[in-house]
mmCIF file with all atom_site columns, C-alpha atoms in Angstrom:
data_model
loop_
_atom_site.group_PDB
_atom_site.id
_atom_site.type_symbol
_atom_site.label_atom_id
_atom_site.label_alt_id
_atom_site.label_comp_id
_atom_site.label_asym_id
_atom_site.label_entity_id
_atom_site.label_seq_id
_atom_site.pdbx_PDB_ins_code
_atom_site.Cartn_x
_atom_site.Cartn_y
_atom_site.Cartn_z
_atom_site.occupancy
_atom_site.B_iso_or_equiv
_atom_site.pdbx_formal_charge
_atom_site.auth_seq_id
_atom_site.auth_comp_id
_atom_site.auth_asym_id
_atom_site.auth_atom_id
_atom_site.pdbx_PDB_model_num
ATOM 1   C CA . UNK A 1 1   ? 0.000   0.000  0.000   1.00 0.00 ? 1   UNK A CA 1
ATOM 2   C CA . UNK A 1 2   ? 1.556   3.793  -0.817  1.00 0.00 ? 2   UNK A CA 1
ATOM 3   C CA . UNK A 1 3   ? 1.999   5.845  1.555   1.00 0.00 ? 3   UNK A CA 1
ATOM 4   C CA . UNK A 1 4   ? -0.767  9.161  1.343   1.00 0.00 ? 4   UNK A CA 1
ATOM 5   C CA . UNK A 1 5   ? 0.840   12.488 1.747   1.00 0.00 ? 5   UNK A CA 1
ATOM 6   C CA . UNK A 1 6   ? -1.606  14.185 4.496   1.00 0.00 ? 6   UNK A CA 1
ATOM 7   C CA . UNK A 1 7   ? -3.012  17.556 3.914   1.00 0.00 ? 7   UNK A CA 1
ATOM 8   C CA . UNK A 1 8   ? -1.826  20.337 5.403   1.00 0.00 ? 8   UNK A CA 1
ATOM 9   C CA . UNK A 1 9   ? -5.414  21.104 7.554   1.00 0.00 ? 9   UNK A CA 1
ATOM 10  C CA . UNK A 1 10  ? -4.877  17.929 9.043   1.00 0.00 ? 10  UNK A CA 1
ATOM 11  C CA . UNK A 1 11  ? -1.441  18.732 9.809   1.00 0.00 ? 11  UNK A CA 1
ATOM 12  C CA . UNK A 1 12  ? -2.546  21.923 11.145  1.00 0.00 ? 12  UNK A CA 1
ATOM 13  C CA . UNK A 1 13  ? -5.160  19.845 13.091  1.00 0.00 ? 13  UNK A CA 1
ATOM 14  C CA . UNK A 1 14  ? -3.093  17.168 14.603  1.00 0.00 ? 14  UNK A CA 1
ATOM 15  C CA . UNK A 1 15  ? -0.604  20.327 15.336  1.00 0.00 ? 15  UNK A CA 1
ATOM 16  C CA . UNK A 1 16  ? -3.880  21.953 17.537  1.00 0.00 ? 16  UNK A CA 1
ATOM 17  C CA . UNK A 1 17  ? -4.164  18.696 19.578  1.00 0.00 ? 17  UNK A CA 1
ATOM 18  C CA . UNK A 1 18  ? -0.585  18.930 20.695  1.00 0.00 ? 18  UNK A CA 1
ATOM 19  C CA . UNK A 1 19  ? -0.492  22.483 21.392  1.00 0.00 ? 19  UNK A CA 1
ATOM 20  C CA . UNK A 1 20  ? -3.004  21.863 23.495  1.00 0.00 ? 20  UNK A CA 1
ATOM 21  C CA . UNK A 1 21  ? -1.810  18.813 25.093  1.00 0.00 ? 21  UNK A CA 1
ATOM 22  C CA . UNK A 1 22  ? 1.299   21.340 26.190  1.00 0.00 ? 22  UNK A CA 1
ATOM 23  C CA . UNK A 1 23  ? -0.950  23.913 27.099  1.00 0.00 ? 23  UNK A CA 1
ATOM 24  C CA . UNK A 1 24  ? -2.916  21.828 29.807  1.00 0.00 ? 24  UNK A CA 1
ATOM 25  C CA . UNK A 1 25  ? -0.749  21.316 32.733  1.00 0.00 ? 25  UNK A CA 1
ATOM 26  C CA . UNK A 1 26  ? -2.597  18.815 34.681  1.00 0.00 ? 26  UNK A CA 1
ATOM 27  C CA . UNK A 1 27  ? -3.038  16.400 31.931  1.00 0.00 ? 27  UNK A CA 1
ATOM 28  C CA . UNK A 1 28  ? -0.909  13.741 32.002  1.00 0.00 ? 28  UNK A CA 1
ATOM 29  C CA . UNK A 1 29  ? -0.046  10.937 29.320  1.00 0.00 ? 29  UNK A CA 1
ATOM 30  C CA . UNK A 1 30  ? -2.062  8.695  30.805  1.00 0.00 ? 30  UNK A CA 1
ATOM 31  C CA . UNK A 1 31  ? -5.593  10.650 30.715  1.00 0.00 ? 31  UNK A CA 1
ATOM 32  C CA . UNK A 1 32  ? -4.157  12.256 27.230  1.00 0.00 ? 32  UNK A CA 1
ATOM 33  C CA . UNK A 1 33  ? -4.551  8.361  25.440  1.00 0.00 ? 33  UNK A CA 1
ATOM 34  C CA . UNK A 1 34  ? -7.654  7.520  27.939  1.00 0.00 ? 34  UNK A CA 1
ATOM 35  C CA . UNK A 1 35  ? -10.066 10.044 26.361  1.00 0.00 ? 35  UNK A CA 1
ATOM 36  C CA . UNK A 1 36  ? -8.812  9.276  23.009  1.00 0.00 ? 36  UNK A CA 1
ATOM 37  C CA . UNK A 1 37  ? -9.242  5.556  23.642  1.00 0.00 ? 37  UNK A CA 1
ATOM 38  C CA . UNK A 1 38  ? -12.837 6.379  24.903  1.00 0.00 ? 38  UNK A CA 1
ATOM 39  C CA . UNK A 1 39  ? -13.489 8.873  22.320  1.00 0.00 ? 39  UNK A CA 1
ATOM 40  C CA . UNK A 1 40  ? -12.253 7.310  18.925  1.00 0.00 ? 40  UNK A CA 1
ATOM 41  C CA . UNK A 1 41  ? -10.810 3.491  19.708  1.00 0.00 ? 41  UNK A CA 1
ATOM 42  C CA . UNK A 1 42  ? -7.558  4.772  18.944  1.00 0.00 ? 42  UNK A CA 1
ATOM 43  C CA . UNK A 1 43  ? -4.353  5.722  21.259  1.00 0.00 ? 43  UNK A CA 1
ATOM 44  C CA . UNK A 1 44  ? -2.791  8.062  19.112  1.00 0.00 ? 44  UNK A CA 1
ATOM 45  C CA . UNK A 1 45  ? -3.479  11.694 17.823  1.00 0.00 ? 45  UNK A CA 1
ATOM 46  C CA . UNK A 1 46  ? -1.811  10.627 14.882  1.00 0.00 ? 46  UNK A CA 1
ATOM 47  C CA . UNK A 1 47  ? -4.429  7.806  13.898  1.00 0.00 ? 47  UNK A CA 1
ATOM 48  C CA . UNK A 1 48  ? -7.287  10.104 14.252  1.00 0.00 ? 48  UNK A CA 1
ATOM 49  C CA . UNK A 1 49  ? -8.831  11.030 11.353  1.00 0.00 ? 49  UNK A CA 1
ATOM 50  C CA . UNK A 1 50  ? -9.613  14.471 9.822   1.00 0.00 ? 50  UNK A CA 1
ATOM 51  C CA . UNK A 1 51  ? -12.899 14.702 11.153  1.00 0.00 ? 51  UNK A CA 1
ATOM 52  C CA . UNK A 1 52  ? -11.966 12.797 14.597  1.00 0.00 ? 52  UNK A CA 1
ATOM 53  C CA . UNK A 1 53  ? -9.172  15.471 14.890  1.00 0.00 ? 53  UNK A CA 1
ATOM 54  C CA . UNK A 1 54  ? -11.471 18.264 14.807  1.00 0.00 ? 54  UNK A CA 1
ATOM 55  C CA . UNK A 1 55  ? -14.072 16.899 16.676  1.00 0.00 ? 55  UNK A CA 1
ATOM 56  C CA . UNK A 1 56  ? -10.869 16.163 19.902  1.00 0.00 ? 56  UNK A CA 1
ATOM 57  C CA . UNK A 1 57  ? -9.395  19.823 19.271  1.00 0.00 ? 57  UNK A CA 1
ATOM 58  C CA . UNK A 1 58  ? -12.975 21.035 20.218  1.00 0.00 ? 58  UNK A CA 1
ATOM 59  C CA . UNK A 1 59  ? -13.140 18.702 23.102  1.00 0.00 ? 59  UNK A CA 1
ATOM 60  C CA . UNK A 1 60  ? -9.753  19.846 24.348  1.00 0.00 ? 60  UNK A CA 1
ATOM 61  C CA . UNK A 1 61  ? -10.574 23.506 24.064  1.00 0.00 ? 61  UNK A CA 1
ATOM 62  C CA . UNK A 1 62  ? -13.829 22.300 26.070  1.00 0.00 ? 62  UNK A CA 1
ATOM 63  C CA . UNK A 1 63  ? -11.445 21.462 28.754  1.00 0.00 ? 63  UNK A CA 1
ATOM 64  C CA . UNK A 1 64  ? -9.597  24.182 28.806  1.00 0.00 ? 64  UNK A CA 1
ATOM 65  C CA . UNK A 1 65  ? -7.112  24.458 25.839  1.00 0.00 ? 65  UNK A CA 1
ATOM 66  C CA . UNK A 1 66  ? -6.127  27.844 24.153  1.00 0.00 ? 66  UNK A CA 1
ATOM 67  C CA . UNK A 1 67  ? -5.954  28.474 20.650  1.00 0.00 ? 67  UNK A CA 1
ATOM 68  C CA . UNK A 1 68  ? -4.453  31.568 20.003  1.00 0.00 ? 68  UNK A CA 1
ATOM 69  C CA . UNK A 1 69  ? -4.282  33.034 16.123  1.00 0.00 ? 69  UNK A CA 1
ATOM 70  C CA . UNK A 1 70  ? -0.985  33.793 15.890  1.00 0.00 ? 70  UNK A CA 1
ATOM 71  C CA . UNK A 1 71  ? -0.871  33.603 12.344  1.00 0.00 ? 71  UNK A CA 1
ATOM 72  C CA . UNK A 1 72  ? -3.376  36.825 12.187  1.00 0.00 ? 72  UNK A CA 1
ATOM 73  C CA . UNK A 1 73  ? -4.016  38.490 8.607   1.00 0.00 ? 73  UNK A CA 1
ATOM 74  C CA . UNK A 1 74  ? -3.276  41.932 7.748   1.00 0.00 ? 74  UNK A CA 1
ATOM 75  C CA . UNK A 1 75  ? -5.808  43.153 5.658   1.00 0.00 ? 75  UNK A CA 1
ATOM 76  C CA . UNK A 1 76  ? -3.451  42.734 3.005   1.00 0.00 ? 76  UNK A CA 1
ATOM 77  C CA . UNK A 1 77  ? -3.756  40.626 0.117   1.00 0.00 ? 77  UNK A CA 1
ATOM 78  C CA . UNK A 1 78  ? -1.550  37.800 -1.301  1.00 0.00 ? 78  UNK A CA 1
ATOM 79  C CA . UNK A 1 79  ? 1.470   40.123 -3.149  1.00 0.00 ? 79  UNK A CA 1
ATOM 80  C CA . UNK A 1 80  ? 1.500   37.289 -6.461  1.00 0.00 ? 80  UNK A CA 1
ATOM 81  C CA . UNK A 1 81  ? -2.155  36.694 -6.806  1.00 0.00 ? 81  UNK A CA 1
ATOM 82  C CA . UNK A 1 82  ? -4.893  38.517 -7.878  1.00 0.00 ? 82  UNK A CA 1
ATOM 83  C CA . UNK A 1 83  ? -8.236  37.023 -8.106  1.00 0.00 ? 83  UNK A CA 1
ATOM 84  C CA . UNK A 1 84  ? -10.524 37.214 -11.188 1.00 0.00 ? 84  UNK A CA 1
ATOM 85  C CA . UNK A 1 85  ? -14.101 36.060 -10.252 1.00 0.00 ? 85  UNK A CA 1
ATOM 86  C CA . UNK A 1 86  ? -15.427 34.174 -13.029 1.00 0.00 ? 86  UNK A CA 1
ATOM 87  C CA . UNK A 1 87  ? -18.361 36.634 -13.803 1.00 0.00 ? 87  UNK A CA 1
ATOM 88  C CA . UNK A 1 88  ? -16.449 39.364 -14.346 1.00 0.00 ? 88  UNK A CA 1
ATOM 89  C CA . UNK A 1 89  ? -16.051 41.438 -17.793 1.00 0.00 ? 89  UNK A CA 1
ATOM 90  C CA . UNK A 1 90  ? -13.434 40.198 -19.728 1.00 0.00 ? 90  UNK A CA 1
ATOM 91  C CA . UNK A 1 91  ? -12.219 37.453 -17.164 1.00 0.00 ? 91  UNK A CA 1
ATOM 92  C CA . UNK A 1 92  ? -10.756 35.401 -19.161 1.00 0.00 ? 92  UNK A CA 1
ATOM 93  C CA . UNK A 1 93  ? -8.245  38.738 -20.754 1.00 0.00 ? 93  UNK A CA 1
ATOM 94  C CA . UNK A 1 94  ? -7.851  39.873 -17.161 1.00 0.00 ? 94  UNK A CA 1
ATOM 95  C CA . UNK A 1 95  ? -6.420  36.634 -15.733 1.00 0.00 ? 95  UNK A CA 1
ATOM 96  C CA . UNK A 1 96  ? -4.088  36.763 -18.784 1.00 0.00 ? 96  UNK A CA 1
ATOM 97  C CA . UNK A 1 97  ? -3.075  40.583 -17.652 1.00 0.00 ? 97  UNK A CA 1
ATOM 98  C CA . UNK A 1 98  ? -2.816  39.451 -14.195 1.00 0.00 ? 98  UNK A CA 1
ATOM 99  C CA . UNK A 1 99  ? -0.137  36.271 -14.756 1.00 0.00 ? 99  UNK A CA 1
ATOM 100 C CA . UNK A 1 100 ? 1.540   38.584 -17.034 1.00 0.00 ? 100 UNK A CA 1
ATOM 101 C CA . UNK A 1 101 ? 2.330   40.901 -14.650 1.00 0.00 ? 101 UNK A CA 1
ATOM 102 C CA . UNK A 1 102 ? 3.166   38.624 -11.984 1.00 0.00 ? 102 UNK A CA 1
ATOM 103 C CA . UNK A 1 103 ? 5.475   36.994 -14.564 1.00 0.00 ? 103 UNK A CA 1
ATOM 104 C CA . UNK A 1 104 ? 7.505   40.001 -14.822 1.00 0.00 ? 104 UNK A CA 1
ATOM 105 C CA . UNK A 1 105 ? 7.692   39.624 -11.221 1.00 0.00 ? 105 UNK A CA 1
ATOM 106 C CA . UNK A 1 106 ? 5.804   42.960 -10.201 1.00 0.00 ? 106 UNK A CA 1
ATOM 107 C CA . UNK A 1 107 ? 3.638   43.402 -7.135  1.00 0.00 ? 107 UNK A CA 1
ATOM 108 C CA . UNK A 1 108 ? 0.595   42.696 -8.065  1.00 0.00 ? 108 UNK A CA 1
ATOM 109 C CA . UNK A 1 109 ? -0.905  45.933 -5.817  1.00 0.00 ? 109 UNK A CA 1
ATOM 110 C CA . UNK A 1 110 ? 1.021   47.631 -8.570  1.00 0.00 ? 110 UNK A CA 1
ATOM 111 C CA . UNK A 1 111 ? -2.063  46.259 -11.021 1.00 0.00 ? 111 UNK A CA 1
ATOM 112 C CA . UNK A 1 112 ? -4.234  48.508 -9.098  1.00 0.00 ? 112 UNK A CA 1
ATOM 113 C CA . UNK A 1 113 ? -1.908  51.528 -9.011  1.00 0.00 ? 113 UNK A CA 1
ATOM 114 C CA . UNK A 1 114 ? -1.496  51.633 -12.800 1.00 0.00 ? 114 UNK A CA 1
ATOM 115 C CA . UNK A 1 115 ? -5.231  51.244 -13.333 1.00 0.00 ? 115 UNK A CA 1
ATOM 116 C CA . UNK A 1 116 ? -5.999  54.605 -11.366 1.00 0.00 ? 116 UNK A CA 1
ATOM 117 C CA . UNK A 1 117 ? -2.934  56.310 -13.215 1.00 0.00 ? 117 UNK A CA 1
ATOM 118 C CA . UNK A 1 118 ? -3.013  55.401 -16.893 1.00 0.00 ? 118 UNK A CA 1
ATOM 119 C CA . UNK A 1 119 ? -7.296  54.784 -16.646 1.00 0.00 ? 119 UNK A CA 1
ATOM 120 C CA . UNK A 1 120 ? -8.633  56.607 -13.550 1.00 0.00 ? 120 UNK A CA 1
ATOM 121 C CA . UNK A 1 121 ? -10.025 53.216 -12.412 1.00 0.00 ? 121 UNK A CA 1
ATOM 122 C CA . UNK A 1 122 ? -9.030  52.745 -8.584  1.00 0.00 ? 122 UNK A CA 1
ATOM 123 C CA . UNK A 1 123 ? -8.722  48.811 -9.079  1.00 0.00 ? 123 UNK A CA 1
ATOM 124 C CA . UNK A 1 124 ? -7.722  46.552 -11.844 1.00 0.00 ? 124 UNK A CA 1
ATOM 125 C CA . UNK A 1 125 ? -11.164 44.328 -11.450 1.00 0.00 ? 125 UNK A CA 1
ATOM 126 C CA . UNK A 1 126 ? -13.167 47.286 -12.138 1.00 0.00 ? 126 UNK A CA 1
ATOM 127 C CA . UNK A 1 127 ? -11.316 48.262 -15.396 1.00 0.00 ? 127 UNK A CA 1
ATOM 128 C CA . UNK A 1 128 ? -14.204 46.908 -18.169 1.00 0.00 ? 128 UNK A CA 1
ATOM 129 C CA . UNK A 1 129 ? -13.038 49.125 -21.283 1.00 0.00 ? 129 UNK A CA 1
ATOM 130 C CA . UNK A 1 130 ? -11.991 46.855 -23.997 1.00 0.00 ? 130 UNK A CA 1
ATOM 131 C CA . UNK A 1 131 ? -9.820  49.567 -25.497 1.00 0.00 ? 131 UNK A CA 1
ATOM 132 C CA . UNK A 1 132 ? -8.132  50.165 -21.768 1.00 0.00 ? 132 UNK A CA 1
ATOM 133 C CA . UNK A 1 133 ? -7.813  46.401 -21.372 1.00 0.00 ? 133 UNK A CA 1
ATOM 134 C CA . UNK A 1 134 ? -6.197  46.145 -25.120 1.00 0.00 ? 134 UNK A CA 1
ATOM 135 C CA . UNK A 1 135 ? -3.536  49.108 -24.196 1.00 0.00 ? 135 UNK A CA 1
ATOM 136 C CA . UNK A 1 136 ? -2.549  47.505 -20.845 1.00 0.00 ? 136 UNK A CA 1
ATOM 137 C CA . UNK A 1 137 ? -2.043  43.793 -22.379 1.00 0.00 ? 137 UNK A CA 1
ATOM 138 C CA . UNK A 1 138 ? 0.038   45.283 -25.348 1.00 0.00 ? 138 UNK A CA 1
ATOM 139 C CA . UNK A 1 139 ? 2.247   47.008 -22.930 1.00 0.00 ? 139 UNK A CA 1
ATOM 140 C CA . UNK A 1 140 ? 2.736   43.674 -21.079 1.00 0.00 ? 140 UNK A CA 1
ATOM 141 C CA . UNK A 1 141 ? 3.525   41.814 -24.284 1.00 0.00 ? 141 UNK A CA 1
ATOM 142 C CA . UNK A 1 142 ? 6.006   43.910 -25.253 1.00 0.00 ? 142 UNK A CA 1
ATOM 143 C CA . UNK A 1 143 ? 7.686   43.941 -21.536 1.00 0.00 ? 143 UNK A CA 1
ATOM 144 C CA . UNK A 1 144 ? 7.202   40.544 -21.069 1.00 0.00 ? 144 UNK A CA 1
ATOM 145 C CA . UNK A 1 145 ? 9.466   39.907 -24.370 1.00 0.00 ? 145 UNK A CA 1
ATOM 146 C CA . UNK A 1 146 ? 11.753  42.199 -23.583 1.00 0.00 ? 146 UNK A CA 1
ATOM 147 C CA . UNK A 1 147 ? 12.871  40.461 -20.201 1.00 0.00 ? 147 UNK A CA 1
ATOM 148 C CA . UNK A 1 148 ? 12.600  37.109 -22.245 1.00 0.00 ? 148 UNK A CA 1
ATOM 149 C CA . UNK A 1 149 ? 9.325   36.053 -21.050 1.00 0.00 ? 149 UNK A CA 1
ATOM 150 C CA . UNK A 1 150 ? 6.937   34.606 -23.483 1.00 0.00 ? 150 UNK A CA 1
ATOM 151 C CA . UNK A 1 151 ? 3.944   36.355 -22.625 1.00 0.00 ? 151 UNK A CA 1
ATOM 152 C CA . UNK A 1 152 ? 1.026   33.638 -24.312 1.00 0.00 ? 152 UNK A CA 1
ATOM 153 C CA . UNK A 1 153 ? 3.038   31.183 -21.805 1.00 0.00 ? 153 UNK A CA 1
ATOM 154 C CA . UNK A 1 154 ? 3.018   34.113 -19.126 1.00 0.00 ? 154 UNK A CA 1
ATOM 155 C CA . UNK A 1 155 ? 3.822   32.285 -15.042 1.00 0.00 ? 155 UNK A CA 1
ATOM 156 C CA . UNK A 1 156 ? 5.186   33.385 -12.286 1.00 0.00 ? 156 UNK A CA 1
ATOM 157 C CA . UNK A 1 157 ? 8.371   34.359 -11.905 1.00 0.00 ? 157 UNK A CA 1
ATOM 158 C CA . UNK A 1 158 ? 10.557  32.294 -10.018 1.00 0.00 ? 158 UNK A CA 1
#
């Protein structure tokens, strides 16, 4: 049988349990594989399913357990992605735009900024003139070559 490469939520999960194992000072080994005997049959964190590993982290944080966020998001979004809903006008040439740029290895905020200069459109998602749109890819293109990139082949750049 081949060995399944686990997700990284249930990583995260089975990551949870431990923290909170650590975080619980009066819980020893011994009560620590008791409940999960009781709970799931099993006397290991690490056999626990997906689902069973949820289900214990909420039991644990029943008992006690912290789970503090330190991970916390800044408002920010992701600097080489820039999402394209599929309903949106001209989706399909806006993605293209959108890999190009990151492809020349450009913040993709930077989308945004040249939308309000060159268009007087605050974002890039909101641009929906064809002719704007048109003007903005050629300008890639012809960048894109430049640095060596072929632009109808357009990823990220490495």
């Amino acid at each position: 049988m081949a060995k399944t490469v686990s997700p990284k939520w249930r990583n995260a999960l089975l990551a949870k349990v431990h923290i909170a194992k650590k975080q619980m000072p009066n819980l020893d080994d011994d009560t620590y594989r008791g409940w999960l005997a009781e709970m799931y049959g099993k006397t290991s964190a690490g056999k626990l399913s997906m689902h069973e590993l949820a289900d214990f982290a909420d039991f644990l944080a029943g008992k006690g357990a912290a789970f503090p966020n330190s991970h916390k998001r800044s408002g920010s979004s992701r600097d080489d992605f820039y999402e394209v809903p599929d309903g949106t006008p001209f989706a399909r040439q806006k993605r293209w735009i959108a890999a190009m740029w990151n492809a020349l290895d450009w913040k993709m905020s930077g989308l945004d900024t040249r939308c309000a200069s060159q268009f007087g459109v605050d974002k890039f998602i909101w641009l929906n003139d064809q002719p704007a749109l048109q003007t903005l890819s050629k300008d890639l293109v012809g960048r894109c070559r430049k640095k060596g990139i072929d632009p109808y082949d357009a990823q990220p750049a490495s």
